[in-house]
Amino acid sequence: HREGLYVLEVISGSGELGYTCGPWRFTVEGDEQPSAFGHFFSIWRKQADGKWKVLLDHGISHAQTPFPDKVTRRGGIGAGAPPTWAVGAEELRKADMAPVGALDPRMVSADFVRLREGALPDSRAIGAALPTFASRVDSGYVIAKSGDLAATWGGGTGSPGWIRVWRRPAADDAPGRGWVLVVDLAVPAVEPPK
């Protein structure tokens, strides 16, 4: 059976978009000890009826790590007053053009989380672009009604896959600052058979 624990919960200021992240472990029925471990990452959207539904769900596998003792909840992320410069869908799509896996300290938030297959989650804002053999890539995005939280995702045949969560800057940030990356999950492409 699979067990999971939310250790990070974040909800947009408008209350209809959020994400959860935390460790999971899997124990084969009849076994006493878990045999697989990792972290899940889910994007949630509140429906018109008030119920939350998963928009995207992915995860990574990694070595065993103990389940944490506490959950970090951040409802209404409080990004501050909106900036006076444009930070909307066009700017989000431009920010999301960064190659999958490529990270730079200038593009991430102070509370950034990086998720990579085979590694424990960390906050390192470094990474090289993952190789691609893409013949097709599909992508999408969603922005909270409050404009403070967004998610982008994509992948396809021969392409690395990604799910990213972004936070908009506040009015007191450096003028012209764009969306900053809060969570980056990237998975390598599967090389097509030759």
mmCIF file of C-alpha atoms in Angstrom:
data_model
loop_
_atom_site.group_PDB
_atom_site.id
_atom_site.type_symbol
_atom_site.label_atom_id
_atom_site.label_comp_id
_atom_site.label_asym_id
_atom_site.label_seq_id
_atom_site.Cartn_x
_atom_site.Cartn_y
_atom_site.Cartn_z
ATOM 1 C CA HIS A 1 0.000 0.000 0.000
ATOM 2 C CA ARG A 2 1.065 3.584 -0.571
ATOM 3 C CA GLU A 3 1.355 6.178 2.183
ATOM 4 C CA GLY A 4 1.896 9.883 1.654
ATOM 5 C CA LEU A 5 2.183 12.968 3.822
ATOM 6 C CA TYR A 6 1.631 16.559 2.773
ATOM 7 C CA VAL A 7 4.567 18.607 4.007
ATOM 8 C CA LEU A 8 3.954 21.686 1.902
ATOM 9 C CA GLU A 9 0.554 23.151 1.077
ATOM 10 C CA VAL A 10 0.203 26.452 -0.752
ATOM 11 C CA ILE A 11 -3.012 28.166 -1.883
ATOM 12 C CA SER A 12 -3.346 31.265 -4.062
ATOM 13 C CA GLY A 13 -4.672 34.499 -2.585
ATOM 14 C CA SER A 14 -7.976 33.939 -4.415
ATOM 15 C CA GLY A 15 -8.284 30.464 -2.893
ATOM 16 C CA GLU A 16 -8.915 28.415 -6.054
ATOM 17 C CA LEU A 17 -5.436 27.209 -7.064
ATOM 18 C CA GLY A 18 -2.837 25.486 -4.947
ATOM 19 C CA TYR A 19 -0.268 22.736 -4.710
ATOM 20 C CA THR A 20 0.847 20.032 -2.308
ATOM 21 C CA CYS A 21 4.140 18.222 -2.046
ATOM 22 C CA GLY A 22 5.437 15.571 0.294
ATOM 23 C CA PRO A 23 7.069 12.192 0.745
ATOM 24 C CA TRP A 24 5.518 8.856 -0.149
ATOM 25 C CA ARG A 25 6.488 5.272 0.562
ATOM 26 C CA PHE A 26 5.182 1.994 -0.815
ATOM 27 C CA THR A 27 4.938 -1.307 1.022
ATOM 28 C CA VAL A 28 4.123 -4.503 -0.874
ATOM 29 C CA GLU A 29 1.158 -6.301 0.681
ATOM 30 C CA GLY A 30 2.467 -8.819 3.214
ATOM 31 C CA ASP A 31 5.834 -7.082 3.638
ATOM 32 C CA GLU A 32 6.687 -5.354 6.897
ATOM 33 C CA GLN A 33 8.958 -2.667 5.458
ATOM 34 C CA PRO A 34 8.443 -0.208 2.591
ATOM 35 C CA SER A 35 10.323 -1.035 -0.610
ATOM 36 C CA ALA A 36 9.974 2.207 -2.600
ATOM 37 C CA PHE A 37 10.218 5.871 -1.628
ATOM 38 C CA GLY A 38 9.844 9.291 -3.202
ATOM 39 C CA HIS A 39 8.006 12.608 -3.258
ATOM 40 C CA PHE A 40 4.684 13.479 -4.895
ATOM 41 C CA PHE A 41 3.735 16.843 -6.332
ATOM 42 C CA SER A 42 0.135 17.798 -7.100
ATOM 43 C CA ILE A 43 -1.528 20.922 -8.495
ATOM 44 C CA TRP A 44 -5.093 21.409 -7.238
ATOM 45 C CA ARG A 45 -7.968 23.527 -8.561
ATOM 46 C CA LYS A 46 -11.150 24.353 -6.666
ATOM 47 C CA GLN A 47 -14.270 23.555 -8.700
ATOM 48 C CA ALA A 48 -17.466 25.627 -8.913
ATOM 49 C CA ASP A 49 -19.073 23.307 -6.327
ATOM 50 C CA GLY A 50 -16.284 24.137 -3.842
ATOM 51 C CA LYS A 51 -14.571 20.740 -4.076
ATOM 52 C CA TRP A 52 -10.867 20.490 -4.830
ATOM 53 C CA LYS A 53 -9.775 18.330 -7.776
ATOM 54 C CA VAL A 54 -6.305 17.363 -8.928
ATOM 55 C CA LEU A 55 -5.281 19.216 -12.075
ATOM 56 C CA LEU A 56 -1.821 17.577 -12.326
ATOM 57 C CA ASP A 57 -0.100 14.898 -10.272
ATOM 58 C CA HIS A 58 3.444 13.624 -10.642
ATOM 59 C CA GLY A 59 6.241 12.433 -8.456
ATOM 60 C CA ILE A 60 9.795 11.268 -8.185
ATOM 61 C CA SER A 61 11.462 8.235 -6.637
ATOM 62 C CA HIS A 62 14.479 8.518 -4.372
ATOM 63 C CA ALA A 63 16.265 6.850 -1.470
ATOM 64 C CA GLN A 64 14.502 6.278 1.827
ATOM 65 C CA THR A 65 14.043 9.324 4.015
ATOM 66 C CA PRO A 66 12.055 9.633 7.266
ATOM 67 C CA PHE A 67 8.611 11.213 7.137
ATOM 68 C CA PRO A 68 8.786 14.759 8.567
ATOM 69 C CA ASP A 69 7.021 15.750 11.762
ATOM 70 C CA LYS A 70 5.324 18.910 10.517
ATOM 71 C CA VAL A 71 3.349 20.308 7.616
ATOM 72 C CA THR A 72 4.021 23.777 6.219
ATOM 73 C CA ARG A 73 0.749 25.426 5.189
ATOM 74 C CA ARG A 74 0.588 28.736 3.408
ATOM 75 C CA GLY A 75 -2.907 29.800 2.483
ATOM 76 C CA GLY A 76 -3.247 33.083 0.633
ATOM 77 C CA ILE A 77 0.411 33.359 -0.255
ATOM 78 C CA GLY A 78 0.414 37.082 0.393
ATOM 79 C CA ALA A 79 2.587 38.127 -2.515
ATOM 80 C CA GLY A 80 2.005 41.768 -1.595
ATOM 81 C CA ALA A 81 0.548 44.497 -3.750
ATOM 82 C CA PRO A 82 0.594 43.693 -7.472
ATOM 83 C CA PRO A 83 3.434 45.227 -9.452
ATOM 84 C CA THR A 84 2.806 48.267 -11.635
ATOM 85 C CA TRP A 85 4.405 46.519 -14.635
ATOM 86 C CA ALA A 86 2.885 43.709 -16.729
ATOM 87 C CA VAL A 87 3.125 40.241 -15.175
ATOM 88 C CA GLY A 88 0.435 38.192 -16.882
ATOM 89 C CA ALA A 89 0.010 35.239 -19.197
ATOM 90 C CA GLU A 90 2.391 36.572 -21.865
ATOM 91 C CA GLU A 91 5.178 37.044 -19.316
ATOM 92 C CA LEU A 92 4.456 33.611 -17.814
ATOM 93 C CA ARG A 93 4.751 31.894 -21.205
ATOM 94 C CA LYS A 94 8.062 33.702 -21.818
ATOM 95 C CA ALA A 95 9.408 32.600 -18.429
ATOM 96 C CA ASP A 96 8.323 29.011 -19.139
ATOM 97 C CA MET A 97 10.409 28.968 -22.332
ATOM 98 C CA ALA A 98 13.476 28.164 -20.221
ATOM 99 C CA PRO A 99 14.709 24.720 -21.328
ATOM 100 C CA VAL A 100 13.450 21.858 -19.159
ATOM 101 C CA GLY A 101 15.884 21.280 -16.296
ATOM 102 C CA ALA A 102 17.796 24.537 -16.820
ATOM 103 C CA LEU A 103 17.819 26.667 -13.691
ATOM 104 C CA ASP A 104 19.408 29.966 -12.780
ATOM 105 C CA PRO A 105 19.348 31.691 -9.349
ATOM 106 C CA ARG A 106 17.784 34.794 -10.955
ATOM 107 C CA MET A 107 14.639 32.865 -11.903
ATOM 108 C CA VAL A 108 13.793 31.228 -8.551
ATOM 109 C CA SER A 109 12.097 32.349 -5.343
ATOM 110 C CA ALA A 110 13.706 32.293 -1.899
ATOM 111 C CA ASP A 111 11.620 29.215 -0.955
ATOM 112 C CA PHE A 112 12.286 27.306 -4.197
ATOM 113 C CA VAL A 113 11.966 23.478 -4.329
ATOM 114 C CA ARG A 114 13.671 21.380 -7.027
ATOM 115 C CA LEU A 115 12.375 17.856 -7.725
ATOM 116 C CA ARG A 116 14.523 15.452 -9.775
ATOM 117 C CA GLU A 117 14.210 11.686 -10.252
ATOM 118 C CA GLY A 118 16.604 9.745 -7.995
ATOM 119 C CA ALA A 119 17.393 12.711 -5.727
ATOM 120 C CA LEU A 120 15.889 14.107 -2.541
ATOM 121 C CA PRO A 121 14.096 17.454 -3.017
ATOM 122 C CA ASP A 122 16.393 20.420 -2.575
ATOM 123 C CA SER A 123 16.557 24.166 -3.125
ATOM 124 C CA ARG A 124 19.550 24.310 -5.459
ATOM 125 C CA ALA A 125 18.889 26.767 -8.258
ATOM 126 C CA ILE A 126 21.266 25.094 -10.650
ATOM 127 C CA GLY A 127 20.698 22.672 -13.478
ATOM 128 C CA ALA A 128 21.472 22.060 -17.105
ATOM 129 C CA ALA A 129 18.873 21.617 -19.820
ATOM 130 C CA LEU A 130 17.769 18.003 -20.190
ATOM 131 C CA PRO A 131 18.387 16.368 -23.589
ATOM 132 C CA THR A 132 15.421 16.228 -25.929
ATOM 133 C CA PHE A 133 14.518 13.974 -28.828
ATOM 134 C CA ALA A 134 11.193 15.735 -29.286
ATOM 135 C CA SER A 135 8.998 15.112 -32.233
ATOM 136 C CA ARG A 136 6.066 16.718 -30.418
ATOM 137 C CA VAL A 137 5.642 18.775 -27.251
ATOM 138 C CA ASP A 138 2.329 19.684 -25.616
ATOM 139 C CA SER A 139 2.103 22.303 -22.889
ATOM 140 C CA GLY A 140 -0.400 24.187 -20.793
ATOM 141 C CA TYR A 141 -0.755 26.700 -18.015
ATOM 142 C CA VAL A 142 -3.147 28.071 -15.418
ATOM 143 C CA ILE A 143 -3.051 31.366 -13.509
ATOM 144 C CA ALA A 144 -4.971 31.935 -10.258
ATOM 145 C CA LYS A 145 -7.752 34.533 -10.408
ATOM 146 C CA SER A 146 -5.705 36.616 -7.959
ATOM 147 C CA GLY A 147 -2.772 36.552 -10.392
ATOM 148 C CA ASP A 148 -0.312 35.592 -7.642
ATOM 149 C CA LEU A 149 0.224 31.896 -8.425
ATOM 150 C CA ALA A 150 0.520 30.005 -11.714
ATOM 151 C CA ALA A 151 1.451 26.561 -12.984
ATOM 152 C CA THR A 152 2.930 25.474 -16.301
ATOM 153 C CA TRP A 153 3.448 21.963 -17.615
ATOM 154 C CA GLY A 154 4.444 20.078 -20.695
ATOM 155 C CA GLY A 155 6.091 17.140 -22.351
ATOM 156 C CA GLY A 156 5.583 14.852 -25.283
ATOM 157 C CA THR A 157 7.065 12.183 -27.474
ATOM 158 C CA GLY A 158 10.812 12.274 -26.946
ATOM 159 C CA SER A 159 10.612 15.396 -24.778
ATOM 160 C CA PRO A 160 11.566 15.859 -21.152
ATOM 161 C CA GLY A 161 8.506 16.562 -19.013
ATOM 162 C CA TRP A 162 7.987 19.418 -16.589
ATOM 163 C CA ILE A 163 5.629 20.863 -14.034
ATOM 164 C CA ARG A 164 6.489 24.307 -12.693
ATOM 165 C CA VAL A 165 4.820 26.545 -10.146
ATOM 166 C CA TRP A 166 5.399 30.288 -10.399
ATOM 167 C CA ARG A 167 4.748 33.255 -8.095
ATOM 168 C CA ARG A 168 4.304 36.767 -9.397
ATOM 169 C CA PRO A 169 6.498 39.538 -8.026
ATOM 170 C CA ALA A 170 5.168 42.191 -5.653
ATOM 171 C CA ALA A 171 5.177 45.951 -6.177
ATOM 172 C CA ASP A 172 8.199 46.327 -3.865
ATOM 173 C CA ASP A 173 10.325 43.843 -5.881
ATOM 174 C CA ALA A 174 12.908 45.092 -8.382
ATOM 175 C CA PRO A 175 11.094 46.968 -11.158
ATOM 176 C CA GLY A 176 10.469 44.758 -14.168
ATOM 177 C CA ARG A 177 10.942 41.477 -12.258
ATOM 178 C CA GLY A 178 8.894 38.694 -13.807
ATOM 179 C CA TRP A 179 7.390 35.471 -12.538
ATOM 180 C CA VAL A 180 9.668 33.557 -10.145
ATOM 181 C CA LEU A 181 9.886 29.790 -9.953
ATOM 182 C CA VAL A 182 8.662 28.211 -6.710
ATOM 183 C CA VAL A 183 8.707 24.501 -7.650
ATOM 184 C CA ASP A 184 10.391 22.822 -10.613
ATOM 185 C CA LEU A 185 9.802 19.144 -11.365
ATOM 186 C CA ALA A 186 11.655 17.918 -14.451
ATOM 187 C CA VAL A 187 11.874 14.371 -15.801
ATOM 188 C CA PRO A 188 14.247 13.242 -18.551
ATOM 189 C CA ALA A 189 12.992 12.294 -21.990
ATOM 190 C CA VAL A 190 12.849 8.662 -22.971
ATOM 191 C CA GLU A 191 15.069 8.198 -26.001
ATOM 192 C CA PRO A 192 13.044 6.671 -28.842
ATOM 193 C CA PRO A 193 14.181 3.258 -30.110
ATOM 194 C CA LYS A 194 16.505 3.355 -33.099
#
